[in-house]
PDB file of C-alpha atoms in Angstrom:
ATOM      1  CA  MET A   2     -60.959  82.816  77.687  1.00 89.00           C
ATOM      2  CA  PHE A   3     -61.176  81.415  81.246  1.00 94.00           C
ATOM      3  CA  LEU A   4     -63.518  84.231  82.292  1.00 96.00           C
ATOM      4  CA  TYR A   5     -65.871  83.459  79.413  1.00 97.00           C
ATOM      5  CA  LEU A   6     -65.895  79.762  80.273  1.00 97.00           C
ATOM      6  CA  ALA A   7     -66.733  80.673  83.872  1.00 98.00           C
ATOM      7  CA  ILE A   8     -69.548  82.940  82.649  1.00 98.00           C
ATOM      8  CA  LEU A   9     -70.845  80.081  80.501  1.00 98.00           C
ATOM      9  CA  PHE A  10     -70.762  77.732  83.500  1.00 98.00           C
ATOM     10  CA  PHE A  11     -72.739  80.196  85.625  1.00 98.00           C
ATOM     11  CA  ALA A  12     -75.216  80.878  82.805  1.00 98.00           C
ATOM     12  CA  VAL A  13     -75.947  77.165  82.395  1.00 98.00           C
ATOM     13  CA  SER A  14     -76.232  76.782  86.172  1.00 98.00           C
ATOM     14  CA  GLY A  15     -78.532  79.801  86.383  1.00 98.00           C
ATOM     15  CA  PHE A  16     -80.724  78.383  83.635  1.00 98.00           C
ATOM     16  CA  PHE A  17     -81.205  75.129  85.535  1.00 98.00           C
ATOM     17  CA  VAL A  18     -81.946  76.910  88.828  1.00 97.00           C
ATOM     18  CA  SER A  19     -84.605  79.027  87.090  1.00 98.00           C
ATOM     19  CA  ARG A  20     -85.948  75.976  85.282  1.00 98.00           C
ATOM     20  CA  TYR A  21     -86.263  74.075  88.569  1.00 96.00           C
ATOM     21  CA  ILE A  22     -88.290  76.918  90.080  1.00 96.00           C
ATOM     22  CA  TYR A  23     -90.427  77.063  86.926  1.00 97.00           C
ATOM     23  CA  THR A  24     -91.176  73.339  86.824  1.00 96.00           C
ATOM     24  CA  SER A  25     -91.873  73.216  90.559  1.00 94.00           C
ATOM     25  CA  LYS A  26     -94.408  76.023  90.193  1.00 94.00           C
ATOM     26  CA  LYS A  27     -95.993  74.428  87.118  1.00 94.00           C
ATOM     27  CA  LYS A  28     -96.351  71.075  88.885  1.00 95.00           C
ATOM     28  CA  ASN A  29     -97.539  72.842  92.047  1.00 93.00           C
ATOM     29  CA  LYS A  30     -94.698  71.108  93.885  1.00 91.00           C
ATOM     30  CA  PRO A  31     -93.436  72.891  97.010  1.00 88.00           C
ATOM     31  CA  LEU A  32     -89.795  73.988  97.053  1.00 86.00           C
ATOM     32  CA  GLY A  33     -87.783  72.779 100.012  1.00 80.00           C
ATOM     33  CA  CYS A  34     -85.793  75.489 101.741  1.00 82.00           C
ATOM     34  CA  ILE A  35     -82.880  75.470 104.152  1.00 82.00           C
ATOM     35  CA  VAL A  36     -82.465  79.216 104.771  1.00 77.00           C
ATOM     36  CA  GLY A  37     -86.150  80.151 104.539  1.00 70.00           C
ATOM     37  CA  LYS A  38     -89.146  78.465 106.080  1.00 76.00           C
ATOM     38  CA  ASP A  39     -91.321  78.516 102.982  1.00 83.00           C
ATOM     39  CA  CYS A  40     -89.892  79.265  99.532  1.00 89.00           C
ATOM     40  CA  ASP A  41     -93.388  79.102  98.086  1.00 91.00           C
ATOM     41  CA  ILE A  42     -94.296  82.363  99.819  1.00 92.00           C
ATOM     42  CA  VAL A  43     -91.602  84.035  97.740  1.00 94.00           C
ATOM     43  CA  ILE A  44     -92.071  82.291  94.392  1.00 95.00           C
ATOM     44  CA  ARG A  45     -95.856  82.673  94.473  1.00 94.00           C
ATOM     45  CA  SER A  46     -95.958  86.250  95.761  1.00 96.00           C
ATOM     46  CA  LYS A  47     -97.163  89.223  93.752  1.00 96.00           C
ATOM     47  CA  TYR A  48     -93.476  90.046  93.219  1.00 97.00           C
ATOM     48  CA  SER A  49     -92.829  86.809  91.314  1.00 97.00           C
ATOM     49  CA  THR A  50     -93.620  88.355  87.924  1.00 96.00           C
ATOM     50  CA  MET A  51     -92.528  91.357  85.911  1.00 95.00           C
ATOM     51  CA  PHE A  52     -94.920  92.710  83.304  1.00 94.00           C
ATOM     52  CA  GLY A  53     -96.904  89.487  83.699  1.00 96.00           C
ATOM     53  CA  ILE A  54     -93.884  87.282  82.946  1.00 97.00           C
ATOM     54  CA  PRO A  55     -92.714  84.959  85.739  1.00 98.00           C
ATOM     55  CA  ASN A  56     -89.281  85.932  87.080  1.00 98.00           C
ATOM     56  CA  GLU A  57     -87.986  82.399  86.527  1.00 97.00           C
ATOM     57  CA  VAL A  58     -88.905  82.608  82.819  1.00 98.00           C
ATOM     58  CA  LEU A  59     -87.029  85.894  82.582  1.00 98.00           C
ATOM     59  CA  GLY A  60     -84.122  84.160  84.306  1.00 98.00           C
ATOM     60  CA  MET A  61     -84.121  81.290  81.822  1.00 98.00           C
ATOM     61  CA  VAL A  62     -84.218  83.691  78.860  1.00 98.00           C
ATOM     62  CA  TYR A  63     -81.447  85.837  80.349  1.00 98.00           C
ATOM     63  CA  ASN A  64     -79.191  82.851  80.979  1.00 98.00           C
ATOM     64  CA  ILE A  65     -79.772  81.472  77.479  1.00 98.00           C
ATOM     65  CA  CYS A  66     -78.865  84.868  76.013  1.00 98.00           C
ATOM     66  CA  VAL A  67     -75.704  85.036  78.127  1.00 98.00           C
ATOM     67  CA  ALA A  68     -74.705  81.520  77.044  1.00 98.00           C
ATOM     68  CA  ILE A  69     -75.300  82.389  73.387  1.00 98.00           C
ATOM     69  CA  GLY A  70     -73.292  85.603  73.781  1.00 97.00           C
ATOM     70  CA  VAL A  71     -70.357  83.729  75.298  1.00 98.00           C
ATOM     71  CA  LEU A  72     -70.498  81.068  72.594  1.00 98.00           C
ATOM     72  CA  LEU A  73     -70.459  83.806  69.949  1.00 97.00           C
ATOM     73  CA  ILE A  74     -67.377  85.364  71.549  1.00 97.00           C
ATOM     74  CA  LEU A  75     -65.627  82.009  71.850  1.00 97.00           C
ATOM     75  CA  SER A  76     -66.361  81.294  68.184  1.00 97.00           C
ATOM     76  CA  GLY A  77     -64.836  84.604  67.107  1.00 96.00           C
ATOM     77  CA  ILE A  78     -68.012  86.641  66.591  1.00 96.00           C
ATOM     78  CA  THR A  79     -67.419  89.725  68.696  1.00 94.00           C
ATOM     79  CA  THR A  80     -70.082  92.169  67.455  1.00 96.00           C
ATOM     80  CA  LEU A  81     -73.832  92.103  66.884  1.00 93.00           C
ATOM     81  CA  LEU A  82     -75.378  94.934  64.867  1.00 93.00           C
ATOM     82  CA  GLY A  83     -72.121  96.834  65.304  1.00 95.00           C
ATOM     83  CA  ILE A  84     -72.192  96.564  69.118  1.00 96.00           C
ATOM     84  CA  PRO A  85     -69.460  94.578  70.880  1.00 97.00           C
ATOM     85  CA  VAL A  86     -70.926  91.384  72.342  1.00 97.00           C
ATOM     86  CA  PRO A  87     -69.038  91.853  75.648  1.00 96.00           C
ATOM     87  CA  THR A  88     -70.742  95.244  76.008  1.00 97.00           C
ATOM     88  CA  LEU A  89     -74.153  93.685  75.370  1.00 97.00           C
ATOM     89  CA  LEU A  90     -73.410  91.019  77.972  1.00 97.00           C
ATOM     90  CA  LEU A  91     -72.307  93.633  80.488  1.00 97.00           C
ATOM     91  CA  ILE A  92     -75.478  95.690  79.977  1.00 97.00           C
ATOM     92  CA  ALA A  93     -77.667  92.594  80.358  1.00 98.00           C
ATOM     93  CA  GLY A  94     -75.638  91.517  83.385  1.00 98.00           C
ATOM     94  CA  ALA A  95     -76.064  94.906  85.020  1.00 98.00           C
ATOM     95  CA  GLY A  96     -79.822  94.650  84.516  1.00 98.00           C
ATOM     96  CA  ALA A  97     -79.959  91.127  85.931  1.00 98.00           C
ATOM     97  CA  ALA A  98     -77.782  92.031  88.928  1.00 98.00           C
ATOM     98  CA  THR A  99     -79.924  95.095  89.631  1.00 98.00           C
ATOM     99  CA  MET A 100     -83.135  93.082  89.404  1.00 98.00           C
ATOM    100  CA  SER A 101     -81.631  90.424  91.670  1.00 98.00           C
ATOM    101  CA  LEU A 102     -80.716  93.072  94.220  1.00 98.00           C
ATOM    102  CA  VAL A 103     -84.281  94.422  94.141  1.00 98.00           C
ATOM    103  CA  LEU A 104     -85.753  90.924  94.552  1.00 98.00           C
ATOM    104  CA  VAL A 105     -83.430  90.091  97.453  1.00 97.00           C
ATOM    105  CA  GLY A 106     -84.481  93.390  99.040  1.00 98.00           C
ATOM    106  CA  ILE A 107     -88.134  92.419  98.627  1.00 97.00           C
ATOM    107  CA  GLN A 108     -87.467  89.110 100.349  1.00 96.00           C
ATOM    108  CA  LEU A 109     -85.731  90.902 103.213  1.00 95.00           C
ATOM    109  CA  LEU A 110     -87.842  94.018 103.672  1.00 97.00           C
ATOM    110  CA  ILE A 111     -91.334  93.127 102.448  1.00 97.00           C
ATOM    111  CA  LEU A 112     -91.876  89.376 102.476  1.00 96.00           C
ATOM    112  CA  HIS A 113     -89.623  88.640 105.485  1.00 94.00           C
ATOM    113  CA  GLU A 114     -89.035  85.226 103.943  1.00 92.00           C
ATOM    114  CA  TRP A 115     -86.170  83.694 101.984  1.00 92.00           C
ATOM    115  CA  CYS A 116     -86.134  81.448  98.938  1.00 94.00           C
ATOM    116  CA  ASP A 117     -82.905  79.461  98.719  1.00 93.00           C
ATOM    117  CA  TYR A 118     -83.193  78.988  94.969  1.00 95.00           C
ATOM    118  CA  CYS A 119     -83.935  82.673  94.456  1.00 96.00           C
ATOM    119  CA  LEU A 120     -80.874  83.599  96.503  1.00 96.00           C
ATOM    120  CA  LEU A 121     -78.766  81.128  94.511  1.00 96.00           C
ATOM    121  CA  SER A 122     -80.058  82.660  91.291  1.00 98.00           C
ATOM    122  CA  ALA A 123     -79.158  86.136  92.576  1.00 98.00           C
ATOM    123  CA  LEU A 124     -75.638  84.996  93.511  1.00 98.00           C
ATOM    124  CA  ILE A 125     -75.220  83.510  90.042  1.00 98.00           C
ATOM    125  CA  ASN A 126     -76.352  86.790  88.460  1.00 98.00           C
ATOM    126  CA  PHE A 127     -73.888  88.759  90.607  1.00 98.00           C
ATOM    127  CA  ALA A 128     -71.096  86.343  89.640  1.00 98.00           C
ATOM    128  CA  ILE A 129     -71.925  86.647  85.935  1.00 98.00           C
ATOM    129  CA  PHE A 130     -71.953  90.435  86.147  1.00 98.00           C
ATOM    130  CA  GLY A 131     -68.637  90.521  88.006  1.00 97.00           C
ATOM    131  CA  LEU A 132     -66.987  88.178  85.533  1.00 97.00           C
ATOM    132  CA  GLU A 133     -68.383  90.159  82.584  1.00 96.00           C
ATOM    133  CA  PHE A 134     -66.976  93.335  84.092  1.00 93.00           C
ATOM    134  CA  PHE A 135     -63.492  91.831  84.351  1.00 93.00           C
ATOM    135  CA  ALA A 136     -63.753  90.186  80.915  1.00 90.00           C
ATOM    136  CA  LEU A 137     -64.070  93.566  79.197  1.00 81.00           C
TER     137      LEU A 137
END
């Protein structure tokens, strides 16, 4: 149960990090960075969307789905359409961790710029995936 509560904590945290990036972009407000010089280079680059959907929106949706999955498990619902919910969470977590790894690589190798909030989001995704792996 502790692992699922930790996953829920990280999912809620990840949602708010993604939401902060989203609202900052919508309001055209620059993000302050500590690690990088200009987070806006990263969040406004051509790599900031996937299939036309902003990465931060995908992050919010992912984190909501993870939170719902954990709440289902904690309430005793362990399968959806005959598939174990922990397995669904692990598959989604693997996708999010992989995408985070790709995006961190883009920051390092292509953009040569860091976004603190993007790195925090990636760390949260890695933590969720690791916890999901051990929760199985």
